GROMACS .gro file of C-alpha atoms in nm:
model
  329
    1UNK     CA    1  14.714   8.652  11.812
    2UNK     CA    2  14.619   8.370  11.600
    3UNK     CA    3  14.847   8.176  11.386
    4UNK     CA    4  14.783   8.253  10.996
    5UNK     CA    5  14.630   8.015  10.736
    6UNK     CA    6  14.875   7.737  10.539
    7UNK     CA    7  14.746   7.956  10.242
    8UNK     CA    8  14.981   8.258  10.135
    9UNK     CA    9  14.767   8.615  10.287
   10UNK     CA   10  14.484   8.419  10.469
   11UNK     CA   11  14.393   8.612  10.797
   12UNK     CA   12  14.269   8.477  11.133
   13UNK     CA   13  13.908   8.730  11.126
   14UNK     CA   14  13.761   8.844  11.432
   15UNK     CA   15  13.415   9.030  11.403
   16UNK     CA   16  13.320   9.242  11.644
   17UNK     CA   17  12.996   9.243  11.609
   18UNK     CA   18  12.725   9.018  11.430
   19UNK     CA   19  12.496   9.298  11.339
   20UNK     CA   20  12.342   9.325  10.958
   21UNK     CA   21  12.672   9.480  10.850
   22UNK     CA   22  12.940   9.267  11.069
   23UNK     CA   23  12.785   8.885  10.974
   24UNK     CA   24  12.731   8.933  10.596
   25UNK     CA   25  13.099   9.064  10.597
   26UNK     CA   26  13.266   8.833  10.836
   27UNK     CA   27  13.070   8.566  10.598
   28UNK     CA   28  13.262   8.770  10.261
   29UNK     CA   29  13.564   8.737  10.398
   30UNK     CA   30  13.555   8.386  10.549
   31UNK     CA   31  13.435   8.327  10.151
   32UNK     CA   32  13.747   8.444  10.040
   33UNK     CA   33  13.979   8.218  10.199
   34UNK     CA   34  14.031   8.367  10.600
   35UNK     CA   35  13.919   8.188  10.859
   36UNK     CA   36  13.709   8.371  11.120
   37UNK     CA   37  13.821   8.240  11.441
   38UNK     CA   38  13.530   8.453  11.609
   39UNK     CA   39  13.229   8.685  11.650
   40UNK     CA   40  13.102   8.927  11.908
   41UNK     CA   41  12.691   8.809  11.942
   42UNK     CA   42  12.490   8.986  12.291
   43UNK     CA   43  12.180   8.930  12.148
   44UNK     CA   44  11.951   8.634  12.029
   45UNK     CA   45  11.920   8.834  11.704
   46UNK     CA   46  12.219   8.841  11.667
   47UNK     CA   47  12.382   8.499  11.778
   48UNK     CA   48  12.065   8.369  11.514
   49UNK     CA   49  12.267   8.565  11.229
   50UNK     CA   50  12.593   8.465  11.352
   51UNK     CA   51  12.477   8.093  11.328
   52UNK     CA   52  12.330   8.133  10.957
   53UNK     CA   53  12.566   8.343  10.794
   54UNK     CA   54  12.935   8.206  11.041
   55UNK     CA   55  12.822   7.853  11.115
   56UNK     CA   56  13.058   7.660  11.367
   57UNK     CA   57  13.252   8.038  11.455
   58UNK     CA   58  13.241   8.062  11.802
   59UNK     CA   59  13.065   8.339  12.004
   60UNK     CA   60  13.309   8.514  12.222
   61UNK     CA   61  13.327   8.865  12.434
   62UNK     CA   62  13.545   9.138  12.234
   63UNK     CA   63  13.865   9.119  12.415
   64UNK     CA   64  13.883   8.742  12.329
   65UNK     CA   65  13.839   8.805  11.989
   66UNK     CA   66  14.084   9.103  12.001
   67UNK     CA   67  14.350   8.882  12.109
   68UNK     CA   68  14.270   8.554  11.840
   69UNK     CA   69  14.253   8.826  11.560
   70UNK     CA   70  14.535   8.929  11.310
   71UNK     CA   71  14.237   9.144  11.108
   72UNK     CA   72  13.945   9.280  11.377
   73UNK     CA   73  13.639   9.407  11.177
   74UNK     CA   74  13.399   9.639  11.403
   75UNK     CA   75  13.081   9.655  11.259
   76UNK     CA   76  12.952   9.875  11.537
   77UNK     CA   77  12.745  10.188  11.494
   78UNK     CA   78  12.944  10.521  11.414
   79UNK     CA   79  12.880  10.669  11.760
   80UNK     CA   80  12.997  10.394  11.988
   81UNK     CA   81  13.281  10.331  11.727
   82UNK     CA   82  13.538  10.599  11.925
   83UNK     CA   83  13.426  10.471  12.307
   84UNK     CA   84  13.517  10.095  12.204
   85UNK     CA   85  13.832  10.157  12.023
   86UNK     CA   86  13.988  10.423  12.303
   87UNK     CA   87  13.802  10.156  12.578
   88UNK     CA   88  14.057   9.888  12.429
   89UNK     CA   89  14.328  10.088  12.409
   90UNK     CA   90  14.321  10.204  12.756
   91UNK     CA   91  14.365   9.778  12.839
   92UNK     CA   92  14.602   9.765  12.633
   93UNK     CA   93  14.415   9.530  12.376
   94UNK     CA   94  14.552   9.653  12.036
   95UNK     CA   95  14.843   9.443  11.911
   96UNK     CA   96  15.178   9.533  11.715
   97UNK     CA   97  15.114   9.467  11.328
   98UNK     CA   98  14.702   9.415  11.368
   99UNK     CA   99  14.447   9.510  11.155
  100UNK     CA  100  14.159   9.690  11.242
  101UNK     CA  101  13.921   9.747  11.012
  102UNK     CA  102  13.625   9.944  11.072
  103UNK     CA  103  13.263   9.975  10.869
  104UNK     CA  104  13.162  10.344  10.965
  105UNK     CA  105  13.060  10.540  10.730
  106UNK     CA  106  13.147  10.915  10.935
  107UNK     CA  107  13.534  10.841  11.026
  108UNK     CA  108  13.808  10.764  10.854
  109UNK     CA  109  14.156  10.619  11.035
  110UNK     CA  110  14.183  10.903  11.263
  111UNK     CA  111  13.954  10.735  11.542
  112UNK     CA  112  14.178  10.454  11.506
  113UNK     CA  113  14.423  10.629  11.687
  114UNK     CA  114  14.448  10.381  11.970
  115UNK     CA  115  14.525  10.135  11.704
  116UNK     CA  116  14.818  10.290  11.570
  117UNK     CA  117  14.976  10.391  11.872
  118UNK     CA  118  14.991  10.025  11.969
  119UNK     CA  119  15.209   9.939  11.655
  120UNK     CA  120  14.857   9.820  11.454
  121UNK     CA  121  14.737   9.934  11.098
  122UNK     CA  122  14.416  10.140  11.110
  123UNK     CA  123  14.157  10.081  10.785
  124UNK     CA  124  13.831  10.209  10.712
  125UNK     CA  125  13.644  10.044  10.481
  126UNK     CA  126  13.240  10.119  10.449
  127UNK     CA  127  12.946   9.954  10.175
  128UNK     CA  128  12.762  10.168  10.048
  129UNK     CA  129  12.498   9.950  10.083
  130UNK     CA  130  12.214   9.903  10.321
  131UNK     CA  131  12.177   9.495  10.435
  132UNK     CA  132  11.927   9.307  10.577
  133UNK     CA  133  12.189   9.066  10.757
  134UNK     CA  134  12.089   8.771  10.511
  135UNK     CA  135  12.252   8.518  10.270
  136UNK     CA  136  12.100   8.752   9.969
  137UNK     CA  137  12.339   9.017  10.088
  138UNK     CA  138  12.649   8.865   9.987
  139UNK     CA  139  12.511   8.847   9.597
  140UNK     CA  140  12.471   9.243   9.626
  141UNK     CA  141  12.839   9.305   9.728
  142UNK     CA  142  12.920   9.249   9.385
  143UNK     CA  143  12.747   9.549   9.264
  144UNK     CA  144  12.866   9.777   9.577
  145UNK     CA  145  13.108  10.028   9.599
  146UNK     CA  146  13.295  10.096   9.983
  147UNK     CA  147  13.426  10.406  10.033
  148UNK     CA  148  13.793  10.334  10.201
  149UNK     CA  149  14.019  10.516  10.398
  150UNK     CA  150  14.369  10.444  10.485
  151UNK     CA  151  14.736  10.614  10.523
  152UNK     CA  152  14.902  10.596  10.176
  153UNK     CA  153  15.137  10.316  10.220
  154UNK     CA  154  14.840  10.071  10.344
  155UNK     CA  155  14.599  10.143  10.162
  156UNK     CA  156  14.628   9.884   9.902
  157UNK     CA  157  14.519   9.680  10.205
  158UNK     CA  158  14.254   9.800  10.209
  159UNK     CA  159  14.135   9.789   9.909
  160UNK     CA  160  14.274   9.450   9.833
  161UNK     CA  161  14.002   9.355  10.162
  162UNK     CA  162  13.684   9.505   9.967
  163UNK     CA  163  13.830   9.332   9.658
  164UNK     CA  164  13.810   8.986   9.751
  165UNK     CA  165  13.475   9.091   9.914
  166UNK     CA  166  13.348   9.117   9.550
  167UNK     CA  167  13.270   9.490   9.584
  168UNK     CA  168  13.478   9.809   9.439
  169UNK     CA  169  13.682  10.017   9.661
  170UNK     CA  170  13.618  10.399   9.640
  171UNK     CA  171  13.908  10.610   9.790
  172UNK     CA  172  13.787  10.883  10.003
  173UNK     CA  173  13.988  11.128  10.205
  174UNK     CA  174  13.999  11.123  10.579
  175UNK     CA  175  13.847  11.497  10.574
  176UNK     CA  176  13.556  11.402  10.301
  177UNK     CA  177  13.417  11.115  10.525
  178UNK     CA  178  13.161  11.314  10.707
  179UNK     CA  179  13.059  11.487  10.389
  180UNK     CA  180  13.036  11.143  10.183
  181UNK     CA  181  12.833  10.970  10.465
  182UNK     CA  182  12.578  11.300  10.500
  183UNK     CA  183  12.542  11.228  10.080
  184UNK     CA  184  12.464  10.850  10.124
  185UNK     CA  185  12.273  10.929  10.440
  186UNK     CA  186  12.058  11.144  10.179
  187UNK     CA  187  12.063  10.986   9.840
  188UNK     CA  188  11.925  10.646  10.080
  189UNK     CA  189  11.809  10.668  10.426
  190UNK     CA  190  11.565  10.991  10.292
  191UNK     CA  191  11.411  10.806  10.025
  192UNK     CA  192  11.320  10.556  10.249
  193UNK     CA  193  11.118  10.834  10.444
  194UNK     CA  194  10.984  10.978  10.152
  195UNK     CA  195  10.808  10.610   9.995
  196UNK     CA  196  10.693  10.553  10.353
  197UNK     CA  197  10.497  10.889  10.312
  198UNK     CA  198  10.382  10.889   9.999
  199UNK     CA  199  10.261  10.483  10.079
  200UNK     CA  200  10.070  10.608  10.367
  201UNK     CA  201   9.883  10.862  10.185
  202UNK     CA  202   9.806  10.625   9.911
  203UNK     CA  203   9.674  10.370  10.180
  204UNK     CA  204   9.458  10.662  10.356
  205UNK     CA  205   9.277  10.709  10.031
  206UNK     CA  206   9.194  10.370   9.979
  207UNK     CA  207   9.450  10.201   9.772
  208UNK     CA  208   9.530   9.859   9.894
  209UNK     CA  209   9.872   9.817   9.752
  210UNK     CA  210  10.075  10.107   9.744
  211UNK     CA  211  10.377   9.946   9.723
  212UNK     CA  212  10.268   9.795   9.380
  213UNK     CA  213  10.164  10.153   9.267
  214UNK     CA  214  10.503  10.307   9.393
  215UNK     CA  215  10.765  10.004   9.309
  216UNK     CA  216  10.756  10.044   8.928
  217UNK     CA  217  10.749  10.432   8.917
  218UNK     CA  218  11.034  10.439   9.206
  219UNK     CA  219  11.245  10.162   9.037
  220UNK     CA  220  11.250  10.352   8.771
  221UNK     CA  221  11.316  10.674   8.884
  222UNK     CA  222  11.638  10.566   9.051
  223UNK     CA  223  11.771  10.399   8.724
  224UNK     CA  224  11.674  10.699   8.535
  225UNK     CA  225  11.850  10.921   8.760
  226UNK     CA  226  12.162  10.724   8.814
  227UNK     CA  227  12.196  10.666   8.425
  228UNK     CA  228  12.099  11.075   8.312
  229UNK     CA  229  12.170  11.239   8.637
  230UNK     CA  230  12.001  11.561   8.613
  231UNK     CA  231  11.822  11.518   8.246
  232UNK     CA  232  11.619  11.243   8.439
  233UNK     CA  233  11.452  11.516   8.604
  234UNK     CA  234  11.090  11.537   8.561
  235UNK     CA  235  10.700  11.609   8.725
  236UNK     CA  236  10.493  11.933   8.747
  237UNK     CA  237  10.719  12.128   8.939
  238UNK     CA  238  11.050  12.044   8.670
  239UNK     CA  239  10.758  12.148   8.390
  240UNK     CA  240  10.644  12.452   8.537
  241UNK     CA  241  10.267  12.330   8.594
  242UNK     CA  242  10.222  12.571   8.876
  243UNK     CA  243   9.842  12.477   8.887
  244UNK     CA  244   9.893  12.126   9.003
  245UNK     CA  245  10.163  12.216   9.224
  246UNK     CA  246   9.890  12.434   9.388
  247UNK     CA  247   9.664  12.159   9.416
  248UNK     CA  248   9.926  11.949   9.561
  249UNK     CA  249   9.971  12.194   9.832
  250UNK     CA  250   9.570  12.194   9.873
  251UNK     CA  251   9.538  11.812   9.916
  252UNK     CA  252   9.833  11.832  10.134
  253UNK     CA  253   9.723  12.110  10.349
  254UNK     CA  254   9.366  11.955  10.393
  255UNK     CA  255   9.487  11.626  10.520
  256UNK     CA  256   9.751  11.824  10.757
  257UNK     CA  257   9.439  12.003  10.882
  258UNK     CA  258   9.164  11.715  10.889
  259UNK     CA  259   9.397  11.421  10.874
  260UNK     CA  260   9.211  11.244  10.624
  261UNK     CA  261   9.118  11.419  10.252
  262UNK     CA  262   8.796  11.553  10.139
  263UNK     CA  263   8.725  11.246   9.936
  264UNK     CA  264   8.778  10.995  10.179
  265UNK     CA  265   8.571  11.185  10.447
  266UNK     CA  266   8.302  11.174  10.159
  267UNK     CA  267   8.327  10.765  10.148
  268UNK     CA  268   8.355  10.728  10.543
  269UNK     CA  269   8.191  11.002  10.711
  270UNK     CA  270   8.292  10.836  10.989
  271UNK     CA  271   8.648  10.914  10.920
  272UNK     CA  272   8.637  11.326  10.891
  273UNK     CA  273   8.720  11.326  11.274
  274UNK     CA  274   9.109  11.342  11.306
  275UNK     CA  275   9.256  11.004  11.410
  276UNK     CA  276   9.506  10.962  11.646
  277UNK     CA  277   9.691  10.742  11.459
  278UNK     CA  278   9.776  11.027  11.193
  279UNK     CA  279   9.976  11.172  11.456
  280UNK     CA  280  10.378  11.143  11.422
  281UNK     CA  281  10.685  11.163  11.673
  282UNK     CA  282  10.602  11.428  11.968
  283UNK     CA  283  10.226  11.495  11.869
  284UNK     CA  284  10.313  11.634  11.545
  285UNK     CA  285  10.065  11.578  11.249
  286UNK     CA  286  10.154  11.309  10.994
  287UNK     CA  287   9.994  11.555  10.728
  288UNK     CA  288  10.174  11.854  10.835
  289UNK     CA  289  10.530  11.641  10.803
  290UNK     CA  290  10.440  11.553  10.466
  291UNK     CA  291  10.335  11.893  10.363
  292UNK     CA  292  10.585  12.042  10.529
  293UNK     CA  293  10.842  11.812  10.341
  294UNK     CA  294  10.703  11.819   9.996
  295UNK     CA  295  10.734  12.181   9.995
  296UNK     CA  296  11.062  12.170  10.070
  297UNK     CA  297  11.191  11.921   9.826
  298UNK     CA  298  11.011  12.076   9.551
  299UNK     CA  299  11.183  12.418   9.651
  300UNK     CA  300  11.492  12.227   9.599
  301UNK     CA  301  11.313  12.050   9.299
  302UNK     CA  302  11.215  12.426   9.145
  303UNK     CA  303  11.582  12.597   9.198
  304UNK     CA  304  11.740  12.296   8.994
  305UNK     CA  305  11.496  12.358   8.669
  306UNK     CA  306  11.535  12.677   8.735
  307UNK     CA  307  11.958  12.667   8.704
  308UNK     CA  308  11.933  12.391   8.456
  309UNK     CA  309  11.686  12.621   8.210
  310UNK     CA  310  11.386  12.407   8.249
  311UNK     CA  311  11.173  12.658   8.349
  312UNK     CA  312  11.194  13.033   8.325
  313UNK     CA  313  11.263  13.286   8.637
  314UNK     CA  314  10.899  13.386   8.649
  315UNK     CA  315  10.746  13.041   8.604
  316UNK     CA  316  11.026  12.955   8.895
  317UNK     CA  317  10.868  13.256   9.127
  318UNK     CA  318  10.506  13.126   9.023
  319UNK     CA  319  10.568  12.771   9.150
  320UNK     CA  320  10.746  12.937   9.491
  321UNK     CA  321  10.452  13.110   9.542
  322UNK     CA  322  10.180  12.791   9.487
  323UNK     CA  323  10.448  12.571   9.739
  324UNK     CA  324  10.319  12.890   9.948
  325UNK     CA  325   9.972  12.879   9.888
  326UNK     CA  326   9.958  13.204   9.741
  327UNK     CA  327   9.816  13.342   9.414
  328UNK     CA  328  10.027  13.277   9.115
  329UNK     CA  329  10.166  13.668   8.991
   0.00000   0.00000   0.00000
């Protein structure tokens, strides 16, 4: 193991590996004061991050850095998370009085079982963030919150690490971790699906920008909704306006069925043929996805006026049955 810094806490930092999430916070922590003494880099991607954001750290293979490291951060995805920490074990890699820190979002300290067996101090420590692996992402830690995990009498390690990483620590209980990833998973990765939807319709009708159309309404949707929480909720369903909700589901179903909308085959006759390219992941219709997904969120969008008092029982059952395409009642 390597020796510690001159300066009171400093760590000798081994990150394992430069992905998005492993460079910007191998960079944090070098920041801080700890020296990384190295980083984990198989691919030109990611030896070209490791260079920018851990300049003059030297690429080495995992048990090398395992052995240099007082504090080993794995930045690794959550499924081959359990198969690298047990793998090390098994050699016999994990040292007496280590730190292992890992970025996974699903597990807590339990998969660092290995770890603690071998006389080392399992942490879990995860942004809630999502990173592009650049410089910029090191200004954002200052507004992130990780959600850490740790036995009682180390966690203050813990969250003394996301500390002088500039973000908040967010205590989390081992059992909660799956539950707290699934909402992140939800309140983020989804959104991401639904702009790239609602961006692709706007292109197919002809609008050159849709990012420009959807940026200021989505900006401020989130800020809305973060600051109000459920009196931020608004749009025809939230109101009640069953007839546009029905002529949602019209638009919708026509472009599941044609792949391009009435209006556009009008402009470019040329274009009323279904296109190959509307097709999704195993054959499947871009326009049915979207339909198919619209209805369900505003099912989900419908039953929360409908607890919250927004809208009446039988406006509730007349927007149900227009995300059905049937009659209103």
């Amino acid at each position: 193991m390597s020796q510690p810094s001159d300066r009171p806490g400093r760590l000798g930092v081994g990150v394992i590996s430069a992905g998005k999430v492993g460079a910007v916070l191998g960079a944090a922590l070098r920041a801080a004061g700890h020296a990384v003494v190295g980083v984990h880099a198989s691919s030109e991607q990611s030896r070209e991050r490791a260079g920018a954001l851990l300049p003059d750290v030297p690429v080495l293979d995992v048990p090398t850095i395992v052995e240099r490291s007082e504090l080993v951060l794995l930045a690794v995805p959550d499924d081959q998370l359990p198969g690298l920490v047990s793998g090390l074990g098994a050699t016999g890699a994990w040292q007496p009085g280590q730190l292992v820190v890992h970025t996974a979002g699903r597990y807590g300290t339990d998969v660092l079982e290995p770890v603690r067996r071998s006389g080392g101090i399992g942490l879990a420590v995860h942004p809630a963030m999502t990173f592009t692996g650049l410089s910029l992402d090191l200004h954002r830690l200052a507004d992130c919150s990780f959600g850490v995990t740790a036995a009682a009498p180390v966690l203050p390690i813990a969250q003394a690490l996301v500390v002088e990483m500039g973000a908040e620590p967010v205590v989390i209980a081992e059992a909660d971790r799956p539950l707290y990833h699934a909402a992140l998973a939800h309140g983020s990765n989804h959104v991401m699906t639904l702009l790239g939807e609602s961006m692709q319709v706007l292109g197919q009708i002809g609008v050159t920008h849709p990012e420009r159309v959807l940026g200021p309404l989505a900006r401020a949707t989130v800020d809305n909704a973060l600051a109000s929480g459920e009196d931020a909720l608004t749009g025809p369903v939230a109101r009640g306006d069953v007839a546009t909700v029905a002529a949602h589901v019209a638009a919708l179903r026509e472009l599941s069925q044609d792949g391009v909308s009435a209006a556009d085959a009008a402009r470019s006759p040329e274009r009323a043929a279904p296109d190959a390219s509307v097709r999704g992941a195993r054959g499947v219709d871009a326009g049915e996805q979207l339909l198919a997904g619209y209805r369900a969120l505003a099912r989900q969008t419908a039953a929360r006026a409908a607890s919250s008092g927004r809208i009446d029982e039988t406006t509730y059952r007349a927007v149900l049955a227009a995300l059905d395409g049937e009659e209103r009642p």
